[in-house]
Amino acid sequence: MIKKMISYFQLLTSKLVTSINRFPETILLATSTVITLIYMNHLDYGNMNAREDLTRIAMVLAIGIPLCLCIKVFFERKQSLNKGLKLGVYLSTIVALVLYYIFMLNEVNNISVSRYIAFSISLYLTFSFIPYFFKKENYELYVITLFNRFVTTYLYSVILFLGLVAIISTINILFTANISGRIYLDLWLIVVGIFAPAFFLADIPEFGQKLNIREYSKVLKVLLLYIVMPLIVAYSAILYVYFIKILVTAQWPQGILANLVLWFSIISTIVIFFIYPLRNTNQWVKTFTSFFPKLLIPLLIMMFVSLGIRINAYGITENRYFVLVAGLWVTGCMLYYILNRNPKNIVFTISLAIISVMVVTGPLSSYSVSKFSQNMRFEKILKANNMISNDKIIKPSSAIDKTDREEISSILLYFQNKHDLDDLKYLPEDFEIGHTEDVFGFKLEQEYWGGSKDKYFNYSIAEDGRFLNIKNYDYFVDYTSYRAMETKNTEDTISISYSEANRRLEILQNGNVIYTGNIDDITSTIHEKIRGSNVDKHEVSIEEMTYIDDTPYMEVQYVFNNIAGTESSGAKTTIHPPMFYIFVKIK
């Protein structure tokens, strides 16, 4: 038993050394990312600016991982490159990551995050095909090998993490160790961010290593051939029956159809990619890969018709653009299978890597096309209601149709939430969403936005270097960490209790309640005042985040680090658990 354990740890050590020797830059970036995230985990939740900066740093470090992987496998192909050129490439990589941080990740929002995801997908795909860029044979086996080892590594990692959680929990229970709950996230980050990548990278096939069909995973083969493929056929039959129903009833469905067909088509394409090496040894696979692409084309046509109806009615948005491009890519893959007797599946990953970059950069990006489409839609509605004069918006002479009001409202809210109101033509300078009635002559139809009636708000104290006067206060309590309930006892007869469950703060003297504060009421009052002064304000002064409750027996001063929540069209405000300090003065 001891010999087996020693042998196991020697194997782990050997893999770790192999991984570090082969991919030192990648392991360094993964470790740096984990350290950054662990530091964030222990940072005060109220420090929103620091947390956002650390998030951006972690994102840049993380995207450097696939970038360095691509460089490394490329160097393995081109072993004749001199060290000076390699050093220049790595220095250029550092400069590129810094520039990406400054210019393309200067804030975390919908655009920067979606662009980040697209770039990451493209880099990981590039990493997969660089070793086989010219040598196209057995590329599928290489990808399958990576997939099998990835799944195996992370399965072991999850088991390791659960075991560590059990150990720490047991220590906490048996010895009342009071170990912080944040350590569990720390462990998860270390296991999946350092341990798993290190051991996964150790098993990546070397460049030139030959792969044989006999190495195809038996578990994966059974899963795909006898479970997944029959399910795909059954799902296809259901979609065809639904297609026939549409033709008979002449009633086109709502937008859900496009998403159903798209995800089914993407999964089917991945399955065909994975089973393709088996086509010469299994008749079921050969039949499936020969006929299924042809059966998928009518379903894709149905998807495009459904998507076209939505685009014609509501214009192009980022989501519809992604669905359209993904649908075109899947259609291209299926036509390639149909028209080419000996397809090279590496074409699919190369094309997808290129498309992933194109949809988030340049004039044909989802952002540029969506803004253009919504501007055209906006202009069309305004002209139809005679609301444009000298390239400026004028109020309509008579009440416009409710549908047009909803359309205009949806466009305004789209630009406010996804882009910037300055990107919308004809709007006056310094236009804010609260000016809708003054400019357009009607109130904003907020409930029309994306089917959601909620609007998110988030306030935090601006770091302007100002001080808060706390002179004459007797007690101070910190509630800037999330706690279900905690009681603070002073040296005398006073104790302070806060329950996050019902958002009530109580001050007791000799066990008797002498003060009760409703945190929801207080934060709602602060929110109303801030909203009234500036609709889009996020960083506010410390005075605006302060509330003083003066009673005959005491004075309680609340200072909130962060207040966030949602607002529905029905004027209902929901406040998330806030973080705050309190100062108490007994009279």
Coordinates of C-alpha atoms in Angstrom, one line a residue:
M1 CA 0.0 0.0 0.0
I2 CA 2.8 2.4 1.0
K3 CA 4.7 1.5 -2.2
K4 CA 1.6 2.3 -4.3
M5 CA 1.2 5.6 -2.6
I6 CA 4.9 6.5 -3.1
S7 CA 4.6 5.4 -6.7
Y8 CA 1.5 7.6 -7.2
F9 CA 3.1 10.7 -5.7
Q10 CA 6.2 10.1 -7.8
L11 CA 3.9 10.0 -10.9
L12 CA 2.2 13.2 -9.9
T13 CA 5.6 14.9 -9.3
S14 CA 6.9 13.6 -12.6
K15 CA 3.9 15.0 -14.4
L16 CA 4.1 18.4 -12.6
V17 CA 7.8 18.7 -13.6
T18 CA 7.1 17.7 -17.2
S19 CA 4.3 20.3 -17.4
I20 CA 6.5 23.1 -15.9
N21 CA 9.4 22.2 -18.2
R22 CA 7.3 22.1 -21.3
F23 CA 4.9 25.0 -20.6
P24 CA 6.5 27.2 -17.9
E25 CA 4.9 30.4 -19.2
T26 CA 1.4 28.9 -19.1
I27 CA 1.8 27.5 -15.6
L28 CA 3.2 30.9 -14.4
L29 CA 0.1 32.7 -15.9
A30 CA -2.3 30.2 -14.4
T31 CA -0.7 30.6 -11.0
S32 CA -0.8 34.4 -11.2
T33 CA -4.4 34.3 -12.2
V34 CA -5.3 32.1 -9.2
I35 CA -3.3 34.3 -6.8
T36 CA -5.2 37.4 -8.1
L37 CA -8.6 35.7 -7.7
I38 CA -7.7 34.5 -4.2
Y39 CA -6.7 38.0 -3.2
M40 CA -10.0 39.2 -4.6
N41 CA -11.8 36.6 -2.6
H42 CA -10.4 38.0 0.7
L43 CA -10.9 41.6 -0.4
D44 CA -13.7 43.7 1.2
Y45 CA -16.9 43.5 -0.9
G46 CA -17.4 47.2 -0.5
N47 CA -14.2 48.0 -2.4
M48 CA -15.8 47.8 -5.8
N49 CA -13.1 49.8 -7.7
A50 CA -10.3 47.5 -6.5
R51 CA -12.4 44.4 -7.2
E52 CA -13.1 45.6 -10.8
D53 CA -9.4 46.3 -11.4
L54 CA -8.4 42.9 -10.1
T55 CA -11.0 41.3 -12.2
R56 CA -9.5 43.0 -15.3
I57 CA -6.0 41.9 -14.3
A58 CA -7.2 38.3 -13.8
M59 CA -8.9 38.3 -17.2
V60 CA -5.8 39.5 -18.9
L61 CA -3.7 36.9 -17.2
A62 CA -6.2 34.2 -18.0
I63 CA -6.4 35.1 -21.7
G64 CA -2.6 34.9 -21.8
I65 CA -2.8 31.2 -21.0
P66 CA -4.2 30.1 -24.5
L67 CA -2.0 32.7 -26.1
C68 CA 1.2 31.3 -24.6
L69 CA 0.0 27.7 -25.4
C70 CA -0.4 28.7 -29.1
I71 CA 3.1 30.2 -29.1
K72 CA 4.6 27.2 -27.4
V73 CA 3.2 24.5 -29.8
F74 CA 4.1 26.8 -32.7
F75 CA 7.7 26.8 -31.5
E76 CA 7.6 23.1 -31.1
R77 CA 6.8 22.9 -34.8
K78 CA 9.4 25.4 -35.7
Q79 CA 12.4 24.1 -33.7
S80 CA 14.8 25.9 -36.0
L81 CA 13.8 29.3 -34.7
N82 CA 16.6 31.0 -32.8
K83 CA 16.3 32.1 -29.2
G84 CA 16.4 35.8 -30.0
L85 CA 13.3 35.5 -32.2
K86 CA 11.5 33.5 -29.6
L87 CA 12.4 36.1 -26.9
G88 CA 11.1 38.8 -29.2
V89 CA 7.8 36.9 -29.6
Y90 CA 7.3 36.6 -25.9
L91 CA 8.1 40.3 -25.3
S92 CA 5.6 41.2 -28.0
T93 CA 3.1 39.0 -26.2
I94 CA 3.6 40.9 -22.9
V95 CA 3.1 44.2 -24.7
A96 CA 0.0 42.9 -26.5
L97 CA -1.5 41.8 -23.1
V98 CA -0.8 45.2 -21.6
L99 CA -2.3 47.0 -24.5
Y100 CA -5.4 44.7 -24.4
Y101 CA -5.8 45.6 -20.7
I102 CA -5.5 49.3 -21.4
F103 CA -7.6 49.7 -24.5
M104 CA -9.9 46.7 -24.9
L105 CA -10.5 45.9 -21.2
N106 CA -10.6 49.3 -19.7
E107 CA -13.9 48.4 -18.1
V108 CA -15.9 45.3 -17.6
N109 CA -19.2 45.5 -19.5
N110 CA -21.2 43.5 -22.0
I111 CA -19.0 44.4 -24.9
S112 CA -15.7 43.8 -23.2
V113 CA -16.8 40.5 -21.7
S114 CA -18.3 39.1 -25.0
R115 CA -15.2 40.1 -26.9
Y116 CA -13.0 38.5 -24.2
I117 CA -15.0 35.2 -24.5
A118 CA -14.7 35.3 -28.3
F119 CA -11.0 35.9 -28.3
S120 CA -10.5 33.1 -25.7
I121 CA -12.5 30.6 -27.8
S122 CA -10.4 31.6 -30.9
L123 CA -7.1 31.1 -29.1
Y124 CA -8.0 27.7 -27.6
L125 CA -9.2 26.6 -31.1
T126 CA -5.9 27.8 -32.6
F127 CA -4.0 25.9 -29.9
S128 CA -5.8 22.7 -31.0
F129 CA -5.0 23.0 -34.8
I130 CA -1.5 24.5 -34.8
P131 CA 0.2 21.1 -34.6
Y132 CA -1.9 19.8 -37.5
F133 CA -2.2 22.9 -39.6
F134 CA -0.5 21.3 -42.7
K135 CA -0.7 17.7 -41.6
K136 CA -4.4 17.2 -41.5
E137 CA -4.5 13.4 -40.9
N138 CA -5.7 12.2 -37.5
Y139 CA -6.5 15.8 -36.3
E140 CA -9.8 14.5 -34.9
L141 CA -7.9 11.9 -32.8
Y142 CA -5.7 14.6 -31.5
V143 CA -8.6 16.7 -30.4
I144 CA -10.4 13.6 -28.9
T145 CA -7.2 12.9 -26.9
L146 CA -7.2 16.4 -25.5
F147 CA -10.9 16.2 -24.7
N148 CA -10.5 12.8 -22.9
R149 CA -7.5 14.0 -20.8
F150 CA -9.2 17.3 -20.0
V151 CA -12.4 15.5 -18.8
T152 CA -10.3 13.0 -16.8
T153 CA -8.1 15.6 -15.2
Y154 CA -11.0 17.8 -14.1
L155 CA -13.0 14.8 -12.9
Y156 CA -10.0 13.9 -10.6
S157 CA -9.8 17.6 -9.6
V158 CA -13.4 17.7 -8.5
I159 CA -12.9 14.6 -6.4
L160 CA -9.8 16.1 -4.9
F161 CA -11.6 19.3 -4.1
L162 CA -14.5 17.5 -2.5
G163 CA -12.1 15.5 -0.3
L164 CA -10.3 18.6 0.8
V165 CA -13.7 20.2 1.6
A166 CA -14.6 17.2 3.7
I167 CA -11.3 17.4 5.6
I168 CA -11.6 21.1 6.4
S169 CA -15.3 20.8 7.3
T170 CA -14.5 18.0 9.7
I171 CA -11.8 19.9 11.4
N172 CA -14.1 22.9 11.7
I173 CA -16.8 20.8 13.3
L174 CA -14.7 18.7 15.6
F175 CA -12.2 21.3 16.8
T176 CA -14.3 24.5 16.4
A177 CA -11.5 25.9 14.3
N178 CA -13.5 28.8 13.0
I179 CA -11.9 28.4 9.6
S180 CA -13.2 31.1 7.2
G181 CA -15.7 29.9 4.6
R182 CA -13.7 31.7 2.0
I183 CA -11.0 29.0 2.1
Y184 CA -13.3 26.7 0.1
L185 CA -13.2 29.1 -2.9
D186 CA -9.4 29.4 -2.4
L187 CA -9.1 25.6 -2.6
W188 CA -11.3 25.4 -5.7
L189 CA -9.2 28.0 -7.5
I190 CA -6.0 26.3 -6.6
V191 CA -7.3 22.8 -7.7
V192 CA -8.9 23.9 -11.0
G193 CA -6.6 26.8 -11.7
I194 CA -3.1 25.3 -10.9
F195 CA -3.3 21.6 -10.2
A196 CA -5.7 20.6 -13.1
P197 CA -4.0 22.7 -15.8
A198 CA -0.5 21.4 -14.7
F199 CA -1.5 17.8 -15.0
F200 CA -3.6 18.2 -18.1
L201 CA -0.7 19.9 -20.0
A202 CA 1.7 17.1 -19.0
D203 CA -0.4 14.6 -21.1
I204 CA -0.6 16.7 -24.3
P205 CA 0.9 14.7 -27.1
E206 CA 4.2 15.9 -28.4
F207 CA 4.5 17.3 -31.8
G208 CA 4.9 14.5 -34.3
Q209 CA 3.6 11.9 -31.9
K210 CA 1.6 9.3 -33.9
L211 CA -2.0 8.6 -32.8
N212 CA -3.8 5.4 -33.7
I213 CA -7.5 4.7 -34.0
R214 CA -7.1 1.9 -31.5
E215 CA -6.5 4.6 -28.9
Y216 CA -10.0 5.9 -29.3
S217 CA -11.7 5.9 -25.9
K218 CA -14.1 3.0 -25.5
V219 CA -16.2 4.9 -23.0
L220 CA -16.6 7.9 -25.4
K221 CA -17.3 5.5 -28.3
V222 CA -20.2 3.8 -26.5
L223 CA -21.5 7.1 -25.3
L224 CA -21.6 8.7 -28.8
L225 CA -22.7 5.7 -30.9
Y226 CA -25.3 4.1 -28.7
I227 CA -26.6 7.0 -26.6
V228 CA -26.0 10.4 -28.2
M229 CA -26.5 9.5 -31.8
P230 CA -29.9 7.8 -31.3
L231 CA -31.0 10.8 -29.2
I232 CA -30.0 13.1 -32.1
V233 CA -32.0 11.1 -34.5
A234 CA -35.0 11.1 -32.2
Y235 CA -34.7 14.9 -31.7
S236 CA -34.5 15.4 -35.5
A237 CA -37.7 13.4 -35.9
I238 CA -39.5 15.7 -33.4
L239 CA -38.2 18.8 -35.2
Y240 CA -39.4 17.4 -38.5
V241 CA -42.9 16.7 -37.1
Y242 CA -43.0 20.3 -35.8
F243 CA -41.8 21.5 -39.2
I244 CA -44.7 19.7 -40.9
K245 CA -47.1 21.2 -38.3
I246 CA -45.9 24.7 -39.2
L247 CA -46.5 24.0 -42.9
V248 CA -50.0 22.6 -42.3
T249 CA -51.2 25.3 -39.9
A250 CA -49.3 28.2 -41.6
Q251 CA -48.6 29.6 -38.2
W252 CA -44.9 30.5 -37.5
P253 CA -43.7 30.0 -34.0
Q254 CA -42.0 32.6 -31.7
G255 CA -38.2 33.1 -31.5
I256 CA -37.5 30.0 -29.4
L257 CA -37.4 27.8 -32.6
A258 CA -34.1 29.4 -33.8
N259 CA -32.3 28.7 -30.6
L260 CA -33.6 25.1 -30.4
V261 CA -32.4 24.3 -33.9
L262 CA -29.1 26.2 -33.5
W263 CA -28.0 24.4 -30.4
F264 CA -29.1 21.1 -31.8
S265 CA -27.2 21.8 -35.0
I266 CA -24.0 22.8 -33.1
I267 CA -24.1 19.7 -30.9
S268 CA -24.7 17.5 -34.0
T269 CA -21.7 19.1 -35.7
I270 CA -19.5 18.4 -32.7
V271 CA -20.7 14.8 -32.6
I272 CA -20.0 14.3 -36.3
F273 CA -16.5 15.7 -35.7
F274 CA -15.9 13.2 -32.8
I275 CA -17.2 10.1 -34.6
Y276 CA -15.6 10.8 -38.0
P277 CA -12.5 8.7 -37.4
L278 CA -14.8 5.7 -36.9
R279 CA -16.5 6.0 -40.3
N280 CA -14.3 3.3 -41.9
T281 CA -14.8 0.8 -39.1
N282 CA -18.4 1.2 -38.2
Q283 CA -21.4 1.1 -40.6
W284 CA -23.7 3.0 -38.2
V285 CA -21.2 5.9 -38.1
K286 CA -20.7 5.8 -41.9
T287 CA -24.5 5.9 -42.5
F288 CA -25.0 8.7 -39.9
T289 CA -22.2 10.9 -41.3
S290 CA -23.4 10.4 -44.9
F291 CA -27.1 11.2 -44.4
F292 CA -27.5 13.3 -41.3
P293 CA -25.9 16.5 -42.8
K294 CA -28.5 16.3 -45.6
L295 CA -31.3 15.9 -43.1
L296 CA -30.1 18.9 -41.1
I297 CA -30.3 21.4 -44.0
P298 CA -34.2 21.7 -44.0
L299 CA -34.1 22.3 -40.3
L300 CA -31.5 25.0 -40.7
I301 CA -33.6 26.7 -43.4
M302 CA -36.5 26.6 -41.0
M303 CA -34.3 28.3 -38.4
F304 CA -33.2 31.0 -40.8
V305 CA -36.8 31.8 -41.8
S306 CA -37.7 32.1 -38.1
L307 CA -34.7 34.3 -37.4
G308 CA -35.5 36.4 -40.5
I309 CA -39.0 37.1 -39.2
R310 CA -37.5 38.4 -35.8
I311 CA -34.9 40.5 -37.5
N312 CA -37.4 42.0 -39.9
A313 CA -39.7 42.9 -37.0
Y314 CA -37.1 44.1 -34.4
G315 CA -33.8 44.5 -36.2
I316 CA -30.4 43.0 -35.5
T317 CA -29.1 42.8 -31.9
E318 CA -25.9 41.1 -30.7
N319 CA -27.7 37.9 -29.8
R320 CA -29.5 37.6 -33.1
Y321 CA -26.2 38.4 -34.9
F322 CA -24.5 35.5 -33.0
V323 CA -27.3 33.1 -33.8
L324 CA -27.2 34.2 -37.5
V325 CA -23.4 33.7 -37.8
A326 CA -23.4 30.5 -35.9
G327 CA -26.2 29.2 -38.1
L328 CA -24.3 30.1 -41.2
W329 CA -21.2 28.4 -39.9
V330 CA -23.1 25.2 -39.1
T331 CA -24.7 25.3 -42.6
G332 CA -21.3 25.7 -44.2
C333 CA -20.0 22.7 -42.2
M334 CA -23.0 20.6 -43.4
L335 CA -22.6 21.6 -47.0
Y336 CA -18.9 20.9 -46.8
Y337 CA -19.7 17.4 -45.6
I338 CA -22.3 16.9 -48.4
L339 CA -20.2 18.3 -51.3
N340 CA -16.7 16.9 -50.3
R341 CA -16.1 13.2 -50.3
N342 CA -13.0 13.4 -48.2
P343 CA -13.6 16.4 -45.8
K344 CA -10.8 17.7 -43.5
N345 CA -12.4 18.5 -40.2
I346 CA -9.6 20.9 -39.3
V347 CA -11.3 23.3 -41.7
F348 CA -14.1 23.7 -39.2
T349 CA -11.9 24.7 -36.2
I350 CA -9.9 27.1 -38.4
S351 CA -13.0 28.8 -39.7
L352 CA -14.6 29.0 -36.3
A353 CA -11.4 30.6 -34.8
I354 CA -11.5 33.2 -37.6
I355 CA -15.2 33.8 -37.2
S356 CA -14.9 34.2 -33.4
V357 CA -12.6 37.1 -33.9
M358 CA -14.5 38.7 -36.8
V359 CA -17.8 38.8 -34.9
V360 CA -16.4 41.0 -32.1
T361 CA -13.9 43.2 -34.1
G362 CA -14.1 45.5 -37.1
P363 CA -16.9 47.1 -39.1
L364 CA -18.7 43.7 -39.4
S365 CA -18.7 42.9 -35.7
S366 CA -21.9 42.2 -33.9
Y367 CA -21.7 45.6 -32.1
S368 CA -21.3 47.7 -35.3
V369 CA -23.9 45.8 -37.2
S370 CA -26.4 45.9 -34.3
K371 CA -26.0 49.6 -33.7
F372 CA -26.4 50.3 -37.5
S373 CA -29.5 48.1 -37.6
Q374 CA -31.2 49.6 -34.5
N375 CA -30.4 53.1 -35.8
M376 CA -32.1 52.3 -39.1
R377 CA -35.1 50.9 -37.2
F378 CA -35.2 54.0 -35.0
E379 CA -35.0 56.4 -38.0
K380 CA -37.8 54.5 -39.8
I381 CA -40.2 54.8 -36.8
L382 CA -39.5 58.5 -36.3
K383 CA -40.0 59.3 -40.0
A384 CA -43.2 57.3 -40.0
N385 CA -44.5 59.5 -37.2
N386 CA -43.1 62.8 -38.7
M387 CA -40.8 63.2 -35.7
I388 CA -37.7 64.4 -37.5
S389 CA -37.1 68.0 -38.6
N390 CA -33.7 69.4 -39.6
D391 CA -32.0 66.2 -38.3
K392 CA -33.6 66.7 -34.9
I393 CA -36.3 64.9 -33.0
I394 CA -39.6 66.8 -32.5
K395 CA -42.6 65.8 -30.5
P396 CA -45.4 64.3 -32.6
S397 CA -48.4 66.4 -33.4
S398 CA -50.7 63.7 -32.2
A399 CA -50.4 60.7 -29.9
I400 CA -48.5 57.9 -31.7
D401 CA -49.4 54.3 -31.7
K402 CA -48.6 52.2 -28.6
T403 CA -46.6 49.8 -30.7
D404 CA -44.3 52.6 -31.9
R405 CA -43.9 53.9 -28.4
E406 CA -42.8 50.4 -27.3
E407 CA -40.5 50.1 -30.2
I408 CA -38.8 53.5 -29.5
S409 CA -38.6 52.6 -25.8
S410 CA -37.0 49.3 -26.6
I411 CA -34.4 51.0 -28.8
L412 CA -33.6 53.6 -26.2
L413 CA -33.2 51.0 -23.4
Y414 CA -31.1 48.8 -25.7
F415 CA -28.6 51.5 -26.3
Q416 CA -28.5 52.5 -22.6
N417 CA -28.0 48.9 -21.5
K418 CA -25.8 47.6 -24.3
H419 CA -23.9 50.6 -25.7
D420 CA -24.3 54.3 -25.2
L421 CA -27.1 56.7 -25.9
D422 CA -24.6 58.9 -27.9
D423 CA -24.5 56.1 -30.5
L424 CA -28.2 56.7 -31.4
K425 CA -28.8 59.2 -34.1
Y426 CA -31.0 62.3 -33.7
L427 CA -30.9 62.3 -29.9
P428 CA -30.1 65.7 -28.4
E429 CA -26.7 66.2 -26.7
D430 CA -26.5 65.0 -23.1
F431 CA -29.7 63.0 -23.5
E432 CA -30.6 60.8 -20.6
I433 CA -33.3 58.1 -20.4
G434 CA -35.2 60.3 -17.9
H435 CA -35.7 62.9 -20.6
T436 CA -37.8 60.6 -22.8
E437 CA -41.1 62.4 -22.1
D438 CA -39.6 65.8 -22.7
V439 CA -38.0 64.8 -26.0
F440 CA -40.5 62.3 -27.4
G441 CA -43.8 63.4 -25.8
F442 CA -44.5 60.1 -24.0
K443 CA -43.2 58.2 -21.0
L444 CA -40.8 55.4 -21.4
E445 CA -42.4 52.0 -21.9
Q446 CA -39.9 50.2 -19.6
E447 CA -41.7 46.9 -19.4
Y448 CA -41.1 46.4 -23.1
W449 CA -37.3 46.0 -22.7
G450 CA -36.4 42.4 -23.5
G451 CA -39.5 41.1 -21.6
S452 CA -37.9 42.2 -18.3
K453 CA -39.4 44.7 -16.0
D454 CA -36.3 45.0 -13.7
K455 CA -33.7 47.7 -13.8
Y456 CA -30.4 47.1 -11.9
F457 CA -28.7 49.8 -9.8
N458 CA -25.5 49.8 -7.9
Y459 CA -24.0 52.6 -5.7
S460 CA -20.7 52.7 -4.0
I461 CA -18.7 55.4 -2.2
A462 CA -16.5 57.4 -4.4
E463 CA -12.8 57.4 -3.5
D464 CA -12.5 61.2 -3.2
G465 CA -10.3 61.3 -0.1
R466 CA -13.0 62.9 2.1
F467 CA -13.4 62.1 5.8
L468 CA -16.5 61.4 7.9
N469 CA -16.9 63.1 11.2
I470 CA -17.5 60.4 13.9
K471 CA -16.8 62.6 16.9
N472 CA -18.8 61.8 20.1
Y473 CA -19.9 58.4 19.0
D474 CA -19.6 55.6 21.6
Y475 CA -19.7 52.4 19.6
F476 CA -18.6 51.3 16.1
V477 CA -19.7 48.1 14.3
D478 CA -18.5 46.7 11.0
Y479 CA -21.1 44.9 8.8
T480 CA -19.2 45.0 5.5
S481 CA -19.0 41.2 5.2
Y482 CA -22.0 39.0 4.3
R483 CA -23.2 37.3 7.5
A484 CA -26.6 35.7 8.2
M485 CA -26.6 36.9 11.7
E486 CA -24.1 38.3 14.1
T487 CA -24.2 39.9 17.5
K488 CA -21.7 42.4 18.8
N489 CA -21.2 42.7 22.6
T490 CA -19.6 45.7 24.2
E491 CA -17.8 45.8 27.5
D492 CA -20.8 47.1 29.3
T493 CA -24.6 46.3 29.0
I494 CA -25.0 47.2 25.3
S495 CA -25.2 44.6 22.5
I496 CA -25.9 45.1 18.8
S497 CA -27.5 42.4 16.7
Y498 CA -28.1 42.3 12.9
S499 CA -30.1 39.7 11.1
E500 CA -29.5 39.6 7.3
A501 CA -32.6 37.3 7.0
N502 CA -35.1 40.0 7.9
R503 CA -32.7 43.0 7.5
R504 CA -33.3 44.2 11.1
L505 CA -30.7 45.8 13.3
E506 CA -31.4 45.8 17.1
I507 CA -29.6 47.5 19.9
L508 CA -30.1 45.9 23.3
Q509 CA -29.4 47.0 26.8
N510 CA -29.5 44.4 29.6
G511 CA -31.2 42.1 27.0
N512 CA -34.0 44.6 26.3
V513 CA -34.4 46.0 22.8
I514 CA -34.0 49.8 23.0
Y515 CA -33.6 50.5 19.2
T516 CA -34.7 48.8 16.0
G517 CA -33.6 49.8 12.5
N518 CA -35.1 48.5 9.2
I519 CA -32.2 48.3 6.8
D520 CA -34.5 47.8 3.8
D521 CA -36.3 51.1 4.6
I522 CA -33.1 53.0 5.1
T523 CA -31.4 51.8 1.9
S524 CA -34.6 52.5 0.0
T525 CA -34.6 56.0 1.3
I526 CA -31.0 56.5 0.2
H527 CA -31.7 55.0 -3.2
E528 CA -34.7 57.3 -3.8
K529 CA -32.5 60.4 -3.0
I530 CA -29.7 59.3 -5.2
R531 CA -32.0 58.3 -8.1
G532 CA -33.7 61.7 -7.9
S533 CA -30.3 63.5 -8.2
N534 CA -28.8 61.5 -11.1
V535 CA -30.3 58.5 -12.8
D536 CA -27.1 56.9 -13.9
K537 CA -24.9 57.6 -10.9
H538 CA -22.8 54.7 -9.6
E539 CA -20.2 56.4 -7.4
V540 CA -21.6 58.7 -4.8
S541 CA -20.2 60.8 -2.0
I542 CA -19.9 59.5 1.5
E543 CA -22.6 61.9 2.6
E544 CA -25.1 60.5 0.2
M545 CA -24.4 57.0 1.5
T546 CA -24.9 58.1 5.1
Y547 CA -28.1 57.9 7.1
I548 CA -28.6 59.2 10.6
D549 CA -31.4 57.9 12.8
D550 CA -31.9 60.3 15.8
T551 CA -34.1 59.0 18.6
P552 CA -34.8 60.3 22.1
Y553 CA -32.4 57.7 23.6
M554 CA -29.6 57.4 21.0
E555 CA -28.3 58.5 17.7
V556 CA -27.4 55.8 15.1
Q557 CA -25.3 56.7 12.0
Y558 CA -25.3 54.2 9.1
V559 CA -22.5 54.5 6.5
F560 CA -23.1 52.2 3.5
N561 CA -20.2 50.9 1.4
N562 CA -22.4 49.5 -1.3
I563 CA -26.1 49.5 -2.1
A564 CA -27.4 47.4 -5.0
G565 CA -30.7 46.1 -6.2
T566 CA -33.4 46.0 -8.8
E567 CA -36.3 48.2 -9.7
S568 CA -39.4 46.9 -11.4
S569 CA -41.9 48.9 -13.5
G570 CA -44.4 48.4 -10.8
A571 CA -42.4 50.7 -8.6
K572 CA -41.2 47.8 -6.5
T573 CA -37.6 48.1 -5.3
T574 CA -35.6 45.1 -4.2
I575 CA -32.4 45.8 -2.2
H576 CA -29.6 43.2 -2.2
P577 CA -27.9 42.5 1.2
P578 CA -26.0 45.8 1.8
M579 CA -22.6 46.4 3.4
F580 CA -22.4 49.1 6.0
Y581 CA -20.9 50.5 9.2
I582 CA -22.8 51.8 12.2
F583 CA -21.8 54.4 14.8
V584 CA -23.9 54.6 18.0
K585 CA -24.1 57.4 20.5
I586 CA -26.1 56.8 23.7
K587 CA -27.8 60.0 25.0

